[in-house]
PDB file of C-alpha atoms in Angstrom:
ATOM      1  CA  MET A 191      16.288  12.321  20.015  1.00 54.00           C
ATOM      2  CA  LYS A 192      18.208   9.073  19.563  1.00 67.00           C
ATOM      3  CA  ASN A 193      15.366   7.110  21.202  1.00 86.00           C
ATOM      4  CA  LYS A 194      12.819   8.658  18.789  1.00 87.00           C
ATOM      5  CA  THR A 195      14.949   7.613  15.812  1.00 90.00           C
ATOM      6  CA  THR A 196      15.253   4.089  17.163  1.00 92.00           C
ATOM      7  CA  VAL A 197      11.486   3.873  17.656  1.00 90.00           C
ATOM      8  CA  HIS A 198      10.909   5.009  14.052  1.00 92.00           C
ATOM      9  CA  LEU A 199      13.385   2.465  12.686  1.00 95.00           C
ATOM     10  CA  VAL A 200      11.888  -0.385  14.702  1.00 95.00           C
ATOM     11  CA  GLN A 201       8.318   0.575  13.762  1.00 95.00           C
ATOM     12  CA  GLY A 202       9.286   0.786  10.077  1.00 97.00           C
ATOM     13  CA  ALA A 203      11.030  -2.587  10.223  1.00 97.00           C
ATOM     14  CA  VAL A 204       8.042  -4.232  11.916  1.00 97.00           C
ATOM     15  CA  ILE A 205       5.637  -2.766   9.353  1.00 97.00           C
ATOM     16  CA  ALA A 206       7.881  -3.966   6.493  1.00 98.00           C
ATOM     17  CA  ALA A 207       8.123  -7.440   8.025  1.00 98.00           C
ATOM     18  CA  LEU A 208       4.355  -7.650   8.543  1.00 98.00           C
ATOM     19  CA  TYR A 209       3.719  -6.568   4.943  1.00 97.00           C
ATOM     20  CA  ILE A 210       6.114  -9.215   3.625  1.00 97.00           C
ATOM     21  CA  VAL A 211       4.775 -12.028   5.814  1.00 97.00           C
ATOM     22  CA  ILE A 212       1.113 -11.237   5.088  1.00 96.00           C
ATOM     23  CA  ASN A 213       1.757 -10.939   1.351  1.00 93.00           C
ATOM     24  CA  TYR A 214       3.869 -14.101   1.179  1.00 92.00           C
ATOM     25  CA  SER A 215       1.347 -16.084   3.233  1.00 94.00           C
ATOM     26  CA  GLN A 216      -1.500 -14.954   1.000  1.00 93.00           C
ATOM     27  CA  GLU A 217       0.474 -15.910  -2.093  1.00 88.00           C
ATOM     28  CA  LEU A 218       1.111 -19.386  -0.664  1.00 88.00           C
ATOM     29  CA  LEU A 219      -2.569 -19.899   0.154  1.00 90.00           C
ATOM     30  CA  PHE A 220      -3.980 -18.254  -2.979  1.00 88.00           C
ATOM     31  CA  PRO A 221      -1.371 -18.278  -5.776  1.00 86.00           C
ATOM     32  CA  THR A 222      -1.305 -15.174  -8.021  1.00 81.00           C
ATOM     33  CA  SER A 223      -3.818 -13.306  -5.813  1.00 79.00           C
ATOM     34  CA  THR A 224      -1.137 -10.713  -5.019  1.00 77.00           C
ATOM     35  CA  THR A 225       0.359 -10.381  -8.504  1.00 72.00           C
ATOM     36  CA  MET A 226      -2.491 -10.304 -11.038  1.00 71.00           C
ATOM     37  CA  ALA A 227      -4.093  -7.164 -12.508  1.00 62.00           C
ATOM     38  CA  VAL A 228      -6.961  -7.353 -10.008  1.00 70.00           C
ATOM     39  CA  GLN A 229      -4.928  -7.806  -6.867  1.00 78.00           C
ATOM     40  CA  PHE A 230      -6.429  -8.131  -3.466  1.00 86.00           C
ATOM     41  CA  ARG A 231      -3.266  -7.793  -1.395  1.00 91.00           C
ATOM     42  CA  ILE A 232      -4.441  -8.047   2.175  1.00 95.00           C
ATOM     43  CA  ALA A 233      -1.078  -6.604   3.271  1.00 96.00           C
ATOM     44  CA  GLU A 234      -2.177  -3.303   1.707  1.00 96.00           C
ATOM     45  CA  VAL A 235      -4.454  -2.767   4.718  1.00 97.00           C
ATOM     46  CA  LEU A 236      -1.233  -1.779   6.498  1.00 98.00           C
ATOM     47  CA  CYS A 237      -1.101   1.317   4.271  1.00 97.00           C
ATOM     48  CA  LEU A 238      -3.549   2.914   6.698  1.00 97.00           C
ATOM     49  CA  LEU A 239      -0.702   3.006   9.223  1.00 96.00           C
ATOM     50  CA  ALA A 240       0.726   5.890   7.157  1.00 97.00           C
ATOM     51  CA  CYS A 241      -2.076   8.012   8.637  1.00 95.00           C
ATOM     52  CA  TYR A 242      -0.560   7.535  12.094  1.00 94.00           C
ATOM     53  CA  THR A 243       3.215   7.478  11.772  1.00 94.00           C
ATOM     54  CA  THR A 244       5.927   8.484   9.336  1.00 95.00           C
ATOM     55  CA  SER A 245       7.591   5.153  10.181  1.00 95.00           C
ATOM     56  CA  ALA A 246       4.986   3.498   7.970  1.00 96.00           C
ATOM     57  CA  ILE A 247       6.173   5.361   4.870  1.00 97.00           C
ATOM     58  CA  GLY A 248       9.560   3.647   4.760  1.00 97.00           C
ATOM     59  CA  GLY A 249       8.221   0.400   6.197  1.00 98.00           C
ATOM     60  CA  LEU A 250       5.505   0.064   3.564  1.00 98.00           C
ATOM     61  CA  THR A 251       7.871   0.982   0.736  1.00 98.00           C
ATOM     62  CA  LEU A 252      10.496  -1.528   1.863  1.00 98.00           C
ATOM     63  CA  GLY A 253       7.837  -4.163   2.539  1.00 97.00           C
ATOM     64  CA  CYS A 254       6.361  -3.726  -0.937  1.00 96.00           C
ATOM     65  CA  PHE A 255       9.798  -3.912  -2.564  1.00 96.00           C
ATOM     66  CA  VAL A 256      10.795  -7.109  -0.751  1.00 96.00           C
ATOM     67  CA  ALA A 257       7.358  -8.699  -1.237  1.00 94.00           C
ATOM     68  CA  ASN A 258       7.565  -8.025  -4.974  1.00 91.00           C
ATOM     69  CA  PHE A 259      11.189  -9.201  -5.050  1.00 92.00           C
ATOM     70  CA  ILE A 260      10.381 -12.605  -3.553  1.00 89.00           C
ATOM     71  CA  SER A 261       7.102 -13.121  -5.455  1.00 83.00           C
ATOM     72  CA  ILE A 262       7.268 -15.581  -8.311  1.00 73.00           C
ATOM     73  CA  GLY A 263       6.420 -13.971 -11.613  1.00 72.00           C
ATOM     74  CA  THR A 264       7.358 -10.392 -10.805  1.00 76.00           C
ATOM     75  CA  LEU A 265      10.054  -8.571 -12.729  1.00 81.00           C
ATOM     76  CA  PRO A 266      12.558  -5.899 -11.677  1.00 87.00           C
ATOM     77  CA  LEU A 267      10.193  -3.379 -13.215  1.00 87.00           C
ATOM     78  CA  ASP A 268       7.506  -4.507 -10.752  1.00 86.00           C
ATOM     79  CA  TRP A 269       9.928  -4.096  -7.863  1.00 90.00           C
ATOM     80  CA  ALA A 270      10.565  -0.466  -8.794  1.00 93.00           C
ATOM     81  CA  MET A 271       7.110   0.606  -9.989  1.00 94.00           C
ATOM     82  CA  GLY A 272       5.236  -0.996  -7.089  1.00 93.00           C
ATOM     83  CA  SER A 273       7.630   0.558  -4.583  1.00 96.00           C
ATOM     84  CA  VAL A 274       7.288   4.021  -6.140  1.00 97.00           C
ATOM     85  CA  ALA A 275       3.485   3.723  -6.139  1.00 97.00           C
ATOM     86  CA  THR A 276       3.538   2.657  -2.487  1.00 97.00           C
ATOM     87  CA  LEU A 277       5.922   5.458  -1.514  1.00 98.00           C
ATOM     88  CA  LEU A 278       3.796   8.137  -3.213  1.00 98.00           C
ATOM     89  CA  ALA A 279       0.583   6.724  -1.733  1.00 98.00           C
ATOM     90  CA  ALA A 280       2.065   6.572   1.778  1.00 98.00           C
ATOM     91  CA  LEU A 281       3.420  10.130   1.555  1.00 98.00           C
ATOM     92  CA  SER A 282       0.021  11.370   0.384  1.00 98.00           C
ATOM     93  CA  MET A 283      -1.781   9.435   3.081  1.00 98.00           C
ATOM     94  CA  TYR A 284       0.378  10.963   5.780  1.00 97.00           C
ATOM     95  CA  ALA A 285      -0.147  14.458   4.316  1.00 97.00           C
ATOM     96  CA  LEU A 286      -3.941  13.918   4.262  1.00 97.00           C
ATOM     97  CA  ARG A 287      -4.149  12.138   7.636  1.00 95.00           C
ATOM     98  CA  ASN A 288      -6.149  14.928   9.291  1.00 95.00           C
ATOM     99  CA  VAL A 289      -8.750  15.177   6.518  1.00 96.00           C
ATOM    100  CA  ARG A 290     -11.566  13.130   8.004  1.00 95.00           C
ATOM    101  CA  TRP A 291     -15.115  12.238   7.038  1.00 94.00           C
ATOM    102  CA  PHE A 292     -17.199  10.787   9.835  1.00 92.00           C
ATOM    103  CA  GLY A 293     -13.992  10.605  11.848  1.00 92.00           C
ATOM    104  CA  LEU A 294     -12.312   8.311   9.297  1.00 95.00           C
ATOM    105  CA  PRO A 295      -9.344   8.961   6.972  1.00 97.00           C
ATOM    106  CA  VAL A 296     -11.466   8.286   3.874  1.00 97.00           C
ATOM    107  CA  LEU A 297      -9.460  10.494   1.501  1.00 97.00           C
ATOM    108  CA  SER A 298      -6.205   8.911   2.689  1.00 97.00           C
ATOM    109  CA  SER A 299      -7.620   5.437   2.098  1.00 97.00           C
ATOM    110  CA  LEU A 300      -8.136   6.304  -1.587  1.00 98.00           C
ATOM    111  CA  MET A 301      -4.470   7.147  -2.233  1.00 98.00           C
ATOM    112  CA  PRO A 302      -3.208   3.568  -2.782  1.00 98.00           C
ATOM    113  CA  ALA A 303      -5.963   3.035  -5.362  1.00 97.00           C
ATOM    114  CA  LEU A 304      -5.074   6.282  -7.106  1.00 98.00           C
ATOM    115  CA  PHE A 305      -1.296   5.796  -7.256  1.00 98.00           C
ATOM    116  CA  ASN A 306      -1.287   2.052  -7.871  1.00 96.00           C
ATOM    117  CA  GLY A 307      -4.065   2.367 -10.422  1.00 96.00           C
ATOM    118  CA  ILE A 308      -2.174   4.955 -12.453  1.00 97.00           C
ATOM    119  CA  ILE A 309       1.396   3.667 -12.039  1.00 96.00           C
ATOM    120  CA  ILE A 310       0.763  -0.080 -12.198  1.00 93.00           C
ATOM    121  CA  GLY A 311      -1.946   0.406 -14.834  1.00 93.00           C
ATOM    122  CA  LEU A 312       0.593   2.316 -16.935  1.00 93.00           C
ATOM    123  CA  GLU A 313       3.214  -0.376 -16.347  1.00 91.00           C
ATOM    124  CA  ILE A 314       0.806  -3.086 -17.502  1.00 89.00           C
ATOM    125  CA  GLU A 315      -0.242  -1.066 -20.547  1.00 89.00           C
ATOM    126  CA  ILE A 316       3.245  -0.123 -21.701  1.00 86.00           C
ATOM    127  CA  PHE A 317       5.192  -3.277 -20.928  1.00 83.00           C
ATOM    128  CA  PHE A 318       2.701  -6.137 -21.029  1.00 80.00           C
ATOM    129  CA  VAL A 319       0.065  -5.212 -23.629  1.00 79.00           C
ATOM    130  CA  GLU A 320       1.089  -5.567 -27.260  1.00 83.00           C
ATOM    131  CA  GLY A 321       0.384  -2.908 -29.862  1.00 81.00           C
ATOM    132  CA  GLY A 322       1.455   0.256 -28.058  1.00 80.00           C
ATOM    133  CA  PHE A 323      -0.431   2.514 -25.692  1.00 86.00           C
ATOM    134  CA  HIS A 324      -4.211   2.620 -25.967  1.00 91.00           C
ATOM    135  CA  LEU A 325      -6.152   4.904 -23.645  1.00 93.00           C
ATOM    136  CA  MET A 326      -9.126   2.586 -23.194  1.00 94.00           C
ATOM    137  CA  SER A 327      -6.906  -0.389 -22.425  1.00 93.00           C
ATOM    138  CA  PHE A 328      -4.937   1.717 -19.930  1.00 95.00           C
ATOM    139  CA  LEU A 329      -8.155   2.843 -18.228  1.00 96.00           C
ATOM    140  CA  VAL A 330      -9.296  -0.779 -17.910  1.00 94.00           C
ATOM    141  CA  ASN A 331      -5.946  -1.888 -16.481  1.00 92.00           C
ATOM    142  CA  ALA A 332      -5.744   1.105 -14.122  1.00 95.00           C
ATOM    143  CA  GLY A 333      -9.339   0.520 -13.047  1.00 95.00           C
ATOM    144  CA  LEU A 334      -8.745  -3.149 -12.288  1.00 93.00           C
ATOM    145  CA  VAL A 335      -5.676  -2.375 -10.193  1.00 93.00           C
ATOM    146  CA  ALA A 336      -7.522   0.441  -8.390  1.00 95.00           C
ATOM    147  CA  LEU A 337     -10.504  -1.840  -7.746  1.00 95.00           C
ATOM    148  CA  GLY A 338      -8.382  -4.303  -5.792  1.00 92.00           C
ATOM    149  CA  GLU A 339      -6.788  -1.460  -3.821  1.00 95.00           C
ATOM    150  CA  LEU A 340     -10.182   0.038  -3.016  1.00 96.00           C
ATOM    151  CA  GLY A 341     -11.392  -3.313  -1.783  1.00 94.00           C
ATOM    152  CA  VAL A 342      -8.521  -3.603   0.663  1.00 96.00           C
ATOM    153  CA  CYS A 343      -7.845   0.003   1.690  1.00 96.00           C
ATOM    154  CA  VAL A 344     -11.437   1.203   1.946  1.00 96.00           C
ATOM    155  CA  VAL A 345     -13.488  -1.887   2.778  1.00 95.00           C
ATOM    156  CA  LEU A 346     -10.913  -3.433   5.128  1.00 96.00           C
ATOM    157  CA  GLY A 347      -8.715  -0.414   5.800  1.00 96.00           C
ATOM    158  CA  LEU A 348     -11.253   1.978   7.282  1.00 96.00           C
ATOM    159  CA  PRO A 349     -12.440  -0.503   9.946  1.00 96.00           C
ATOM    160  CA  PHE A 350      -8.754  -1.286  10.595  1.00 96.00           C
ATOM    161  CA  SER A 351      -8.160   2.438  11.044  1.00 95.00           C
ATOM    162  CA  LYS A 352     -11.009   2.652  13.550  1.00 94.00           C
ATOM    163  CA  LEU A 353      -9.473  -0.252  15.460  1.00 94.00           C
ATOM    164  CA  ILE A 354      -6.054   1.418  15.519  1.00 93.00           C
ATOM    165  CA  GLU A 355      -7.544   4.602  16.930  1.00 90.00           C
ATOM    166  CA  ARG A 356      -9.031   2.663  19.840  1.00 90.00           C
ATOM    167  CA  LEU A 357      -5.637   1.275  20.842  1.00 86.00           C
ATOM    168  CA  PRO A 358      -3.488   3.130  23.369  1.00 76.00           C
ATOM    169  CA  ILE A 359      -0.491   2.910  21.062  1.00 65.00           C
ATOM    170  CA  ALA A 360      -2.147   5.344  18.624  1.00 64.00           C
ATOM    171  CA  LYS A 361      -1.866   8.009  21.310  1.00 61.00           C
ATOM    172  CA  ASP A 362       1.819   7.189  21.981  1.00 58.00           C
ATOM    173  CA  ASN A 363       2.871   8.065  18.437  1.00 64.00           C
ATOM    174  CA  PRO A 364       6.547   9.079  18.227  1.00 57.00           C
ATOM    175  CA  ASP A 365       5.601  11.625  15.531  1.00 66.00           C
ATOM    176  CA  SER A 366       3.801  13.726  18.150  1.00 50.00           C
TER     177      SER A 366
END
């Protein structure tokens, strides 16, 4: 039992570290590409790991928090809201991991777009748009955030998922 816990902690730490390094590297190469309304955070492809191990849930949440914390231009509100969106998406992805279309976790791959679109879209609307809440403005902001997530989690994430399933490590999952 102790070995299983250690494996989960190490996996979560590695996932968090990968998320942070990928996000930080992208931000260095393409400034603001990970912090604007239409984000294309390549590190979000790691969200698909939540379909394979519970270790990814904590790792992704911690990785998102630290990545937001060290990003220039993000506020404490971003640290909290982004982390909550990631946590809810990862939990949902794990819960839906066995719902497959054409052998792929398509429904799971939509969860980051759903949660980030709503939560981050709401954050943008309430705290960064002047004049109070407007439904149409919220829908635009939520849609832009979701669009970036769809681009990463569906377009890049589903092939990444297929690659993971071909690796022997996917069969040695400590959750089994």
